[in-house]
Amino acid sequence: MIDTSLPPSLWADTATPAEDHPALDGDADTDIAIVGGGFTGLSAALHLTARGVKPVVLEAAEAGWGASGRNGGQVIPGLKYDPRELERMFGAETGGRMADAAGRAADLVFDLVAEHAIDCDAVQTGWIQPAHAKAHLKDVHARVEDWQRRGAPVDLLDREQTAALVGTDVYAGGWIDRRAGTVQPLSYARGLARAAASNGATIHARTNVTGLTRAGDRWRLETPKGAVTARAVLLATNGYTDGLWPGLRKTVIPLYSMQIATRPLSENLRRSILPEGQAASDTYRLLTYFRTDAAGRLLIGGRGPFKDRPSSADAAPLRKAMHSLFPQLGDIELDFRWAGRVAVTTDHLPHLHELAPNLYAGLGYNGRGVAMATLMGRFLAELATGVDPKDVPFPMTRPKQIPLHFLRRPMLMAMVQAYRLRDRLDRI
Ligand SMILES: Cc1cc2nc3c(=O)[nH]c(=O)nc-3n(C[C@H](O)[C@H](O)[C@H](O)COP(=O)(O)OP(=O)(O)OC[C@H]3O[C@@H](n4cnc5c(N)ncnc54)[C@H](O)[C@@H]3O)c2cc1C
């Protein structure tokens, strides 16, 4: 049983207030029901209202309680694979459409923020991917060329430019993607919820969906204090997917990522670390990501233990990483530490499924879900309102359960050790 109170975090402390979304109490009937109130579910709800539907969102805790209210707030376009790789994997047409759509995903976030006046400290200042080793610069060059060929505003950074923009000389170079930016993620989630609700969506917080069955040509969703019947259902539960739909949980591996945030930095420190306000995540297999927030705190994140509420001892490796990147921070105090689940897929791609007639799921953003979950929410809204799957840029895939899913923790630990070793070898 998951603790559904909002865990302490920088975002919980500084977010715009949540609107009250009462728990479902009684039965309801709707055209489209959405399970999960993170970016996927809330974006789906908002896009459905734009298509004339008044959906019902059922969320076990509160809007943004899951990964959406706990992430790094880095709004990064694109996928793990570069456009040319997607074209190789899916063919020129489908791969090209996927790359174009994913490349525009950050713009979708910033457009929604502007259109619905969402107060979430959104800035489109860009994202830097610094290369941890010279050997990775070849990939970085290819990536930049690939996106530039498509007209994307991206540039290579040499070692000196990277050091000046990031504030550390540990990286061999990198690239900047100017389509990207940052948001206060919990405020963004709450803003999506507010916009969806004011356009006609109904959101029920504290409403865990415990059963999903077919009732004639409709779906029936059981909750502790009532049931909802719907023509179509969207499952938007990602790393917090439970046993609601048999097997869906086993299509992703929930990893934990954790972050720490410092006190607001002094003016001098602010000028020396990410002085132009970009977000960054490096090319290590066990990557480190960092940014500053609106108050000038430095946030740094990376892999965490399997816990929603990490201890200060759990934060030690991140603190060490922070000091080796930015020794100028000295013994700065940390104000916050927190963690959440990242849903990872074995092919490193997000998945869009039709699980049964009029039952769709979108999940598995592999740590790149601020922009992608927002985009997948739009795709889910399109599919549920009759758009031909062929006209949705991402292909629908069959859900594949990951073999030996019950062994995921030991397997992950082994994978982490292997990645750590390979990351070390890269630097030799
Ligand atoms: C620490 C951390 C840092 C990250 N940093 C970044 C970043 O900087 N940039 C980036 O792009 N991505 C990042 N990510 C990934 C990103 O946060 C996620 O991909 C994205 O938020 C997923 O949104 P979602 O709506 O699909 O899932 P979630 O936000 O996890 O929402 C799922 C919701 O489903 C609800 N739910 C589950 N089961 C039920 C049920 N039976 N009934 C009712 N409700 C249910 C849960 O309560 C939860 O609120 C990070 C993730 C973490 C954890």
PDB file of C-alpha atoms and ligand atoms in Angstrom, residues 2 4 35-42 58-76 207-210 236-242 244 255-259 289 291 302 338-343 362-373, ligand 1:
ATOM      1  CA  ILE A   2       1.487   3.317  -1.146  1.00  0.00           C
ATOM      2  CA  THR A   4      -0.578   8.867  -0.750  1.00  0.00           C
ATOM      3  CA  VAL A  35      -6.727   6.737 -14.381  1.00  0.00           C
ATOM      4  CA  GLY A  36      -3.752   8.735 -13.046  1.00  0.00           C
ATOM      5  CA  GLY A  37      -3.351  12.459 -12.503  1.00  0.00           C
ATOM      6  CA  GLY A  38       0.226  13.107 -13.617  1.00  0.00           C
ATOM      7  CA  PHE A  39       1.331  14.859 -16.809  1.00  0.00           C
ATOM      8  CA  THR A  40       0.045  12.022 -19.010  1.00  0.00           C
ATOM      9  CA  GLY A  41      -3.438  11.895 -17.495  1.00  0.00           C
ATOM     10  CA  LEU A  42      -3.805  15.651 -17.040  1.00  0.00           C
ATOM     11  CA  LEU A  58      -9.407   9.405 -11.096  1.00  0.00           C
ATOM     12  CA  GLU A  59      -6.209   9.868  -9.095  1.00  0.00           C
ATOM     13  CA  ALA A  60      -5.249   7.749  -6.076  1.00  0.00           C
ATOM     14  CA  ALA A  61      -3.466  10.619  -4.297  1.00  0.00           C
ATOM     15  CA  GLU A  62      -3.503  14.126  -5.781  1.00  0.00           C
ATOM     16  CA  ALA A  63      -2.646  15.814  -9.078  1.00  0.00           C
ATOM     17  CA  GLY A  64       1.139  15.614  -9.547  1.00  0.00           C
ATOM     18  CA  TRP A  65       1.689  13.225  -6.624  1.00  0.00           C
ATOM     19  CA  GLY A  66       3.695  10.723  -8.714  1.00  0.00           C
ATOM     20  CA  ALA A  67       6.797  11.393 -10.793  1.00  0.00           C
ATOM     21  CA  SER A  68       5.148  14.489 -12.271  1.00  0.00           C
ATOM     22  CA  GLY A  69       5.416  16.462  -9.049  1.00  0.00           C
ATOM     23  CA  ARG A  70       8.880  15.193  -8.108  1.00  0.00           C
ATOM     24  CA  ASN A  71      11.049  15.305 -11.220  1.00  0.00           C
ATOM     25  CA  GLY A  72      13.876  17.623 -12.216  1.00  0.00           C
ATOM     26  CA  GLY A  73      11.526  19.869 -14.183  1.00  0.00           C
ATOM     27  CA  GLN A  74      13.831  19.627 -17.201  1.00  0.00           C
ATOM     28  CA  VAL A  75      11.664  19.980 -20.287  1.00  0.00           C
ATOM     29  CA  ILE A  76      13.726  18.094 -22.861  1.00  0.00           C
ATOM     30  CA  THR A 207      -9.705   7.994  -5.554  1.00  0.00           C
ATOM     31  CA  ASN A 208      -7.842   4.770  -6.097  1.00  0.00           C
ATOM     32  CA  VAL A 209      -9.214   2.704  -8.964  1.00  0.00           C
ATOM     33  CA  THR A 210      -9.324  -0.857  -7.697  1.00  0.00           C
ATOM     34  CA  ALA A 236      -1.888   7.026 -17.233  1.00  0.00           C
ATOM     35  CA  THR A 237      -0.242   5.403 -14.233  1.00  0.00           C
ATOM     36  CA  ASN A 238       3.331   4.985 -15.522  1.00  0.00           C
ATOM     37  CA  GLY A 239       5.912   4.087 -12.807  1.00  0.00           C
ATOM     38  CA  TYR A 240       3.102   3.754 -10.235  1.00  0.00           C
ATOM     39  CA  THR A 241       1.151   1.210 -12.304  1.00  0.00           C
ATOM     40  CA  ASP A 242      -0.384  -1.427 -10.038  1.00  0.00           C
ATOM     41  CA  LEU A 244      -5.362  -2.776 -12.227  1.00  0.00           C
ATOM     42  CA  LEU A 255      13.634   2.753 -11.047  1.00  0.00           C
ATOM     43  CA  TYR A 256      14.111   5.345  -8.369  1.00  0.00           C
ATOM     44  CA  SER A 257      15.700   8.687  -9.098  1.00  0.00           C
ATOM     45  CA  MET A 258      16.482  11.115  -6.299  1.00  0.00           C
ATOM     46  CA  GLN A 259      17.414  14.766  -6.020  1.00  0.00           C
ATOM     47  CA  TYR A 289      21.235  15.954 -13.951  1.00  0.00           C
ATOM     48  CA  ARG A 291      19.647  22.898 -12.802  1.00  0.00           C
ATOM     49  CA  GLY A 302      20.738  10.835 -10.073  1.00  0.00           C
ATOM     50  CA  TRP A 338      13.331  13.619  -2.394  1.00  0.00           C
ATOM     51  CA  ALA A 339      12.746  10.775  -4.844  1.00  0.00           C
ATOM     52  CA  GLY A 340      10.274   9.197  -7.214  1.00  0.00           C
ATOM     53  CA  ARG A 341       9.795   6.378  -9.692  1.00  0.00           C
ATOM     54  CA  VAL A 342      11.001   6.542 -13.274  1.00  0.00           C
ATOM     55  CA  ALA A 343       9.357   3.982 -15.566  1.00  0.00           C
ATOM     56  CA  GLY A 362       0.727   5.512 -22.401  1.00  0.00           C
ATOM     57  CA  LEU A 363       3.809   4.976 -20.274  1.00  0.00           C
ATOM     58  CA  GLY A 364       7.561   4.367 -20.055  1.00  0.00           C
ATOM     59  CA  TYR A 365       9.279   7.705 -20.606  1.00  0.00           C
ATOM     60  CA  ASN A 366      12.679   6.550 -19.348  1.00  0.00           C
ATOM     61  CA  GLY A 367      13.303   9.725 -17.332  1.00  0.00           C
ATOM     62  CA  ARG A 368      12.293  12.088 -20.150  1.00  0.00           C
ATOM     63  CA  GLY A 369       8.631  12.474 -19.317  1.00  0.00           C
ATOM     64  CA  VAL A 370       7.976  16.154 -18.694  1.00  0.00           C
ATOM     65  CA  ALA A 371       7.679  16.839 -22.407  1.00  0.00           C
ATOM     66  CA  MET A 372       6.964  13.272 -23.599  1.00  0.00           C
ATOM     67  CA  ALA A 373       4.175  12.537 -21.095  1.00  0.00           C
TER      68      ALA A 373
HETATM   69  C1  LIG B   1      13.164  12.041  -9.462  1.00  0.00           C
HETATM   70  C2  LIG B   1      12.717  12.128 -10.887  1.00  0.00           C
HETATM   71  C3  LIG B   1      13.315  13.040 -11.738  1.00  0.00           C
HETATM   72  C4  LIG B   1      12.898  13.160 -13.069  1.00  0.00           C
HETATM   73  N1  LIG B   1      13.386  14.174 -13.827  1.00  0.00           N
HETATM   74  C5  LIG B   1      12.886  14.402 -15.066  1.00  0.00           C
HETATM   75  C6  LIG B   1      13.275  15.553 -15.794  1.00  0.00           C
HETATM   76  O1  LIG B   1      14.003  16.413 -15.307  1.00  0.00           O
HETATM   77  N2  LIG B   1      12.790  15.690 -17.062  1.00  0.00           N
HETATM   78  C7  LIG B   1      11.920  14.788 -17.604  1.00  0.00           C
HETATM   79  O2  LIG B   1      11.524  14.956 -18.760  1.00  0.00           O
HETATM   80  N3  LIG B   1      11.477  13.726 -16.897  1.00  0.00           N
HETATM   81  C8  LIG B   1      11.910  13.522 -15.644  1.00  0.00           C
HETATM   82  N4  LIG B   1      11.431  12.484 -14.898  1.00  0.00           N
HETATM   83  C9  LIG B   1      10.379  11.625 -15.483  1.00  0.00           C
HETATM   84  C10 LIG B   1       8.985  12.299 -15.414  1.00  0.00           C
HETATM   85  O3  LIG B   1       8.782  12.844 -14.149  1.00  0.00           O
HETATM   86  C11 LIG B   1       7.903  11.254 -15.707  1.00  0.00           C
HETATM   87  O4  LIG B   1       8.193  10.604 -16.919  1.00  0.00           O
HETATM   88  C12 LIG B   1       6.506  11.864 -15.824  1.00  0.00           C
HETATM   89  O5  LIG B   1       6.236  12.693 -14.732  1.00  0.00           O
HETATM   90  C13 LIG B   1       5.488  10.754 -15.936  1.00  0.00           C
HETATM   91  O6  LIG B   1       4.193  11.301 -15.822  1.00  0.00           O
HETATM   92  P1  LIG B   1       2.954  10.336 -15.715  1.00  0.00           P
HETATM   93  O7  LIG B   1       1.748  11.201 -15.647  1.00  0.00           O
HETATM   94  O8  LIG B   1       2.978   9.350 -16.823  1.00  0.00           O
HETATM   95  O9  LIG B   1       3.159   9.510 -14.375  1.00  0.00           O
HETATM   96  P2  LIG B   1       3.058   9.974 -12.840  1.00  0.00           P
HETATM   97  O10 LIG B   1       3.305  11.420 -12.692  1.00  0.00           O
HETATM   98  O11 LIG B   1       3.926   9.059 -12.052  1.00  0.00           O
HETATM   99  O12 LIG B   1       1.543   9.758 -12.482  1.00  0.00           O
HETATM  100  C14 LIG B   1       0.961   8.482 -12.326  1.00  0.00           C
HETATM  101  C15 LIG B   1      -0.203   8.672 -11.366  1.00  0.00           C
HETATM  102  O13 LIG B   1      -1.021   7.513 -11.419  1.00  0.00           O
HETATM  103  C16 LIG B   1      -1.646   7.391 -10.152  1.00  0.00           C
HETATM  104  N5  LIG B   1      -2.164   6.015 -10.024  1.00  0.00           N
HETATM  105  C17 LIG B   1      -1.483   4.840 -10.142  1.00  0.00           C
HETATM  106  N6  LIG B   1      -2.323   3.791 -10.004  1.00  0.00           N
HETATM  107  C18 LIG B   1      -3.570   4.300  -9.789  1.00  0.00           C
HETATM  108  C19 LIG B   1      -4.857   3.731  -9.552  1.00  0.00           C
HETATM  109  N7  LIG B   1      -5.050   2.392  -9.531  1.00  0.00           N
HETATM  110  N8  LIG B   1      -5.916   4.573  -9.350  1.00  0.00           N
HETATM  111  C20 LIG B   1      -5.753   5.916  -9.380  1.00  0.00           C
HETATM  112  N9  LIG B   1      -4.554   6.517  -9.599  1.00  0.00           N
HETATM  113  C21 LIG B   1      -3.463   5.718  -9.802  1.00  0.00           C
HETATM  114  C22 LIG B   1      -0.508   7.692  -9.173  1.00  0.00           C
HETATM  115  O14 LIG B   1      -1.023   8.077  -7.916  1.00  0.00           O
HETATM  116  C23 LIG B   1       0.237   8.818  -9.902  1.00  0.00           C
HETATM  117  O15 LIG B   1      -0.124  10.106  -9.437  1.00  0.00           O
HETATM  118  C24 LIG B   1      11.859  12.315 -13.573  1.00  0.00           C
HETATM  119  C25 LIG B   1      11.259  11.387 -12.719  1.00  0.00           C
HETATM  120  C26 LIG B   1      11.667  11.295 -11.391  1.00  0.00           C
HETATM  121  C27 LIG B   1      10.992  10.320 -10.486  1.00  0.00           C
END
